[in-house]
C-alpha cells in the first residue's frame, strides 16, 4: 500500500536513513498516498529506486537482511534488530553495501525472497500476535541503526533554565535551615543534636538540588518565619 511505503519513509528519515528501494508497488508509482503519509520525508520517495523485482533491487548489495516473524525452515543466522544493525555498521565501515528487505504488510516476504538474504532479522514480539506493521518494523531497525552511530546517554537530567547548585550553595541552605530549626527547638534532646544535624546535612547532599531548588527552599523558610512573626504580633 502507498500509505505503508510513505509511513516507512517517515520512519527511515526519523533515524537518518534515506536510501529507499521500492519493488513492484501495488498501487503504482509515484503515489500520492505515500507522499501524504511520509509527512516531511517526501524527498526519500522522490529519490527512491523503483524496481520490478527483488533480485534487481538487491543486485549491488554485499549483505542482505530479511525481516520475518515466521520460521521458514531455512538454515540462516537469525538476529535481533540490534545485532543486525551492529553487523550492518561493521560491514558498511569496510565499504560494503547492506540492504534490509521488508515484505508487504499483508503476507510478508516470500520464501524465494528470504532465500536471497544472508541473515534474518527477527523481533522478539508476542508469539500470539507476531504481526508488525511495515512502518513499525522499519522504525525498529532504523532506531537500532541510529543507536550504533549516536552516543546517547541512557539517562540525563533535563535542567529547566537552571544549573545544579554548588556545594557552597547547598551548605548555605543547610546553615539556614539549621539556624532556624535550632531557634525553633527542633534539635531535642541536646545529646542527639549533633546526630540530627548530621542527618539533615546528609539529606541535603543526597537531593541533587538545583539552584532554583535552593532558592525555593530558602524562600519557603523565609515565608514561614514571616508568618510566625505575624502570628506573634497578632495572635487573632
Short mmCIF file of C-alpha atoms in Angstrom, two decimals:
data_model
loop_
_atom_site.label_atom_id
_atom_site.label_comp_id
_atom_site.label_asym_id
_atom_site.label_seq_id
_atom_site.Cartn_x
_atom_site.Cartn_y
_atom_site.Cartn_z
CA UNK A 1 0.00 0.00 0.00
CA UNK A 2 1.13 3.51 -0.74
CA UNK A 3 0.33 4.52 2.82
CA UNK A 4 2.67 1.88 4.23
CA UNK A 5 5.50 2.96 1.94
CA UNK A 6 5.05 6.58 3.00
CA UNK A 7 4.99 5.68 6.67
CA UNK A 8 8.12 3.57 6.17
CA UNK A 9 9.86 6.57 4.57
CA UNK A 10 8.97 8.69 7.57
CA UNK A 11 10.35 6.03 9.93
CA UNK A 12 13.58 5.86 7.93
CA UNK A 13 14.12 9.61 7.94
CA UNK A 14 13.47 9.77 11.70
CA UNK A 15 16.77 7.92 12.09
CA UNK A 16 18.78 9.37 9.23
CA UNK A 17 18.23 6.66 6.61
CA UNK A 18 17.43 7.93 3.14
CA UNK A 19 18.15 5.17 0.61
CA UNK A 20 14.80 3.53 -0.13
CA UNK A 21 14.12 0.99 -2.85
CA UNK A 22 10.59 0.08 -3.83
CA UNK A 23 9.80 -3.22 -5.54
CA UNK A 24 6.66 -3.50 -7.71
CA UNK A 25 4.45 -1.23 -5.56
CA UNK A 26 0.85 -2.44 -5.54
CA UNK A 27 -0.72 0.98 -6.06
CA UNK A 28 1.63 2.28 -8.73
CA UNK A 29 4.42 4.83 -8.50
CA UNK A 30 4.66 7.71 -7.72
CA UNK A 31 1.84 7.54 -5.21
CA UNK A 32 0.02 10.46 -3.60
CA UNK A 33 -0.97 8.49 -0.51
CA UNK A 34 2.66 7.57 0.08
CA UNK A 35 3.60 11.25 -0.04
CA UNK A 36 0.82 12.15 2.41
CA UNK A 37 1.95 9.55 4.96
CA UNK A 38 5.64 10.43 4.57
CA UNK A 39 4.87 13.68 6.42
CA UNK A 40 8.01 15.66 5.61
CA UNK A 41 10.09 12.73 4.39
CA UNK A 42 8.79 13.01 0.84
CA UNK A 43 12.27 13.51 -0.58
CA UNK A 44 13.00 9.86 0.22
CA UNK A 45 10.13 8.92 -2.07
CA UNK A 46 11.34 11.32 -4.77
CA UNK A 47 14.77 9.69 -4.71
CA UNK A 48 13.60 6.11 -4.14
CA UNK A 49 14.79 3.48 -6.58
CA UNK A 50 11.94 1.68 -8.38
CA UNK A 51 12.50 -1.99 -9.27
CA UNK A 52 10.40 -4.65 -10.92
CA UNK A 53 11.69 -7.49 -8.77
CA UNK A 54 13.72 -8.30 -5.65
CA UNK A 55 16.85 -9.56 -7.47
CA UNK A 56 17.14 -6.23 -9.26
CA UNK A 57 16.74 -4.28 -6.02
CA UNK A 58 19.47 -6.33 -4.31
CA UNK A 59 21.88 -6.61 -7.20
CA UNK A 60 24.57 -4.31 -5.75
CA UNK A 61 24.18 -5.28 -2.07
CA UNK A 62 27.02 -7.16 -0.46
CA UNK A 63 24.97 -8.29 2.54
CA UNK A 64 21.20 -8.54 2.92
CA UNK A 65 18.99 -8.92 5.98
CA UNK A 66 15.42 -10.14 5.53
CA UNK A 67 12.78 -9.34 8.11
CA UNK A 68 10.26 -12.00 9.07
CA UNK A 69 8.34 -13.11 12.14
CA UNK A 70 7.75 -16.67 10.93
CA UNK A 71 10.01 -19.72 10.85
CA UNK A 72 10.92 -20.50 7.25
CA UNK A 73 12.79 -23.80 7.56
CA UNK A 74 15.97 -22.27 6.19
CA UNK A 75 19.48 -22.53 7.59
CA UNK A 76 20.38 -18.89 8.15
CA UNK A 77 21.57 -16.76 11.05
CA UNK A 78 18.63 -15.24 12.91
CA UNK A 79 19.49 -11.98 14.68
CA UNK A 80 17.74 -9.25 16.62
CA UNK A 81 17.46 -5.76 15.11
CA UNK A 82 20.22 -4.62 17.48
CA UNK A 83 22.65 -7.31 16.38
CA UNK A 84 21.74 -6.84 12.73
CA UNK A 85 22.49 -3.14 12.82
CA UNK A 86 25.76 -3.74 14.67
CA UNK A 87 26.78 -6.03 11.83
CA UNK A 88 25.49 -3.58 9.23
CA UNK A 89 27.64 -0.80 10.68
CA UNK A 90 30.71 -3.01 10.61
CA UNK A 91 30.09 -4.10 7.01
CA UNK A 92 29.44 -0.53 5.87
CA UNK A 93 32.63 0.65 7.61
CA UNK A 94 34.58 -1.78 5.43
CA UNK A 95 32.97 -0.44 2.27
CA UNK A 96 30.16 -2.96 1.93
CA UNK A 97 26.60 -2.13 0.97
CA UNK A 98 23.91 -3.52 3.27
CA UNK A 99 20.27 -3.94 2.40
CA UNK A 100 17.34 -4.65 4.72
CA UNK A 101 14.46 -6.35 2.97
CA UNK A 102 10.89 -5.79 4.15
CA UNK A 103 7.86 -7.53 2.73
CA UNK A 104 4.31 -6.27 2.15
CA UNK A 105 2.33 -5.99 5.36
CA UNK A 106 -0.43 -8.42 4.40
CA UNK A 107 1.70 -11.53 3.90
CA UNK A 108 5.32 -10.57 4.49
CA UNK A 109 8.20 -11.80 2.38
CA UNK A 110 8.05 -14.85 0.14
CA UNK A 111 10.44 -17.72 0.83
CA UNK A 112 12.10 -17.07 -2.53
CA UNK A 113 12.92 -13.53 -1.38
CA UNK A 114 14.23 -14.67 2.01
CA UNK A 115 16.42 -17.24 0.29
CA UNK A 116 18.36 -14.36 -1.28
CA UNK A 117 19.20 -12.90 2.15
CA UNK A 118 22.33 -13.62 4.16
CA UNK A 119 20.58 -13.40 7.54
CA UNK A 120 17.14 -12.97 9.04
CA UNK A 121 16.07 -10.21 11.41
CA UNK A 122 13.51 -11.42 13.92
CA UNK A 123 11.94 -9.15 16.52
CA UNK A 124 11.14 -10.75 19.90
CA UNK A 125 7.43 -9.99 19.72
CA UNK A 126 4.46 -11.61 21.44
CA UNK A 127 4.29 -15.10 19.86
CA UNK A 128 0.49 -14.96 20.00
CA UNK A 129 0.49 -11.77 17.92
CA UNK A 130 3.71 -11.54 15.91
CA UNK A 131 2.48 -9.36 13.05
CA UNK A 132 4.12 -5.94 12.84
CA UNK A 133 3.02 -3.02 10.74
CA UNK A 134 5.56 -2.43 7.95
CA UNK A 135 6.50 1.03 9.17
CA UNK A 136 6.85 -0.25 12.75
CA UNK A 137 9.35 -2.85 11.60
CA UNK A 138 11.29 -0.23 9.63
CA UNK A 139 11.25 2.02 12.69
CA UNK A 140 12.74 -0.69 14.90
CA UNK A 141 15.61 -1.32 12.51
CA UNK A 142 16.15 2.41 11.95
CA UNK A 143 16.30 3.03 15.68
CA UNK A 144 18.91 0.34 16.18
CA UNK A 145 20.94 1.69 13.24
CA UNK A 146 20.92 5.15 14.78
CA UNK A 147 21.98 3.80 18.16
CA UNK A 148 25.16 2.44 16.61
CA UNK A 149 26.28 5.89 15.45
CA UNK A 150 24.98 8.34 18.04
CA UNK A 151 26.34 8.34 21.58
CA UNK A 152 23.23 8.84 23.68
CA UNK A 153 23.41 8.63 27.46
CA UNK A 154 20.82 6.18 28.84
CA UNK A 155 19.72 8.82 31.33
CA UNK A 156 20.12 12.58 31.54
CA UNK A 157 18.78 15.26 33.83
CA UNK A 158 16.81 17.92 31.98
CA UNK A 159 17.52 21.21 33.78
CA UNK A 160 14.77 23.75 33.21
CA UNK A 161 16.68 27.06 32.87
CA UNK A 162 18.87 26.34 35.88
CA UNK A 163 22.03 24.52 36.95
CA UNK A 164 22.89 22.19 39.76
CA UNK A 165 23.62 24.02 42.97
CA UNK A 166 27.24 24.24 44.05
CA UNK A 167 28.47 22.66 47.25
CA UNK A 168 28.74 26.13 48.78
CA UNK A 169 25.11 26.94 47.94
CA UNK A 170 23.87 23.66 49.41
CA UNK A 171 25.97 24.26 52.52
CA UNK A 172 24.47 27.74 52.92
CA UNK A 173 20.99 26.24 52.63
CA UNK A 174 21.87 23.74 55.34
CA UNK A 175 23.14 26.56 57.55
CA UNK A 176 19.91 28.49 57.03
CA UNK A 177 17.69 25.56 58.00
CA UNK A 178 19.91 24.53 60.88
CA UNK A 179 19.80 28.01 62.38
CA UNK A 180 16.02 28.28 62.09
CA UNK A 181 15.44 24.78 63.43
CA UNK A 182 17.81 25.49 66.30
CA UNK A 183 15.78 28.58 67.18
CA UNK A 184 12.55 26.58 66.95
CA UNK A 185 13.85 23.96 69.39
CA UNK A 186 13.90 21.17 66.84
CA UNK A 187 17.18 19.64 67.98
CA UNK A 188 15.96 17.87 71.10
CA UNK A 189 17.16 16.27 73.28
CA UNK A 190 20.51 18.09 73.31
CA UNK A 191 22.58 14.90 73.32
CA UNK A 192 21.08 13.95 69.95
CA UNK A 193 21.50 17.38 68.34
CA UNK A 194 24.78 16.61 66.56
CA UNK A 195 23.39 13.37 65.11
CA UNK A 196 20.22 15.14 63.93
CA UNK A 197 22.23 17.90 62.25
CA UNK A 198 24.42 15.33 60.51
CA UNK A 199 21.31 13.53 59.24
CA UNK A 200 20.00 16.78 57.77
CA UNK A 201 23.34 17.58 56.11
CA UNK A 202 23.36 14.12 54.60
CA UNK A 203 19.81 14.65 53.33
CA UNK A 204 20.73 17.89 51.54
CA UNK A 205 23.71 16.18 49.93
CA UNK A 206 21.59 13.34 48.51
CA UNK A 207 18.99 15.54 46.82
CA UNK A 208 20.99 16.78 43.78
CA UNK A 209 19.46 20.21 44.24
CA UNK A 210 19.44 22.81 41.50
CA UNK A 211 19.98 26.50 42.14
CA UNK A 212 16.26 27.02 41.61
CA UNK A 213 15.53 24.34 44.25
CA UNK A 214 17.86 26.05 46.72
CA UNK A 215 16.25 29.44 46.13
CA UNK A 216 12.78 27.93 46.60
CA UNK A 217 13.73 26.23 49.85
CA UNK A 218 15.28 29.44 51.20
CA UNK A 219 12.06 31.21 50.23
CA UNK A 220 9.90 28.64 51.99
CA UNK A 221 11.82 29.10 55.22
CA UNK A 222 11.74 32.91 55.00
CA UNK A 223 8.00 32.90 54.37
CA UNK A 224 7.36 30.57 57.30
CA UNK A 225 9.38 32.88 59.55
CA UNK A 226 7.43 35.94 58.39
CA UNK A 227 4.17 34.10 59.03
CA UNK A 228 5.30 33.11 62.53
CA UNK A 229 6.29 36.73 63.32
CA UNK A 230 2.88 37.98 62.17
CA UNK A 231 1.15 35.43 64.36
CA UNK A 232 3.16 36.54 67.38
CA UNK A 233 2.27 40.18 66.78
CA UNK A 234 -1.42 39.43 66.14
CA UNK A 235 -2.44 36.09 67.70
CA UNK A 236 -6.01 36.57 66.44
#
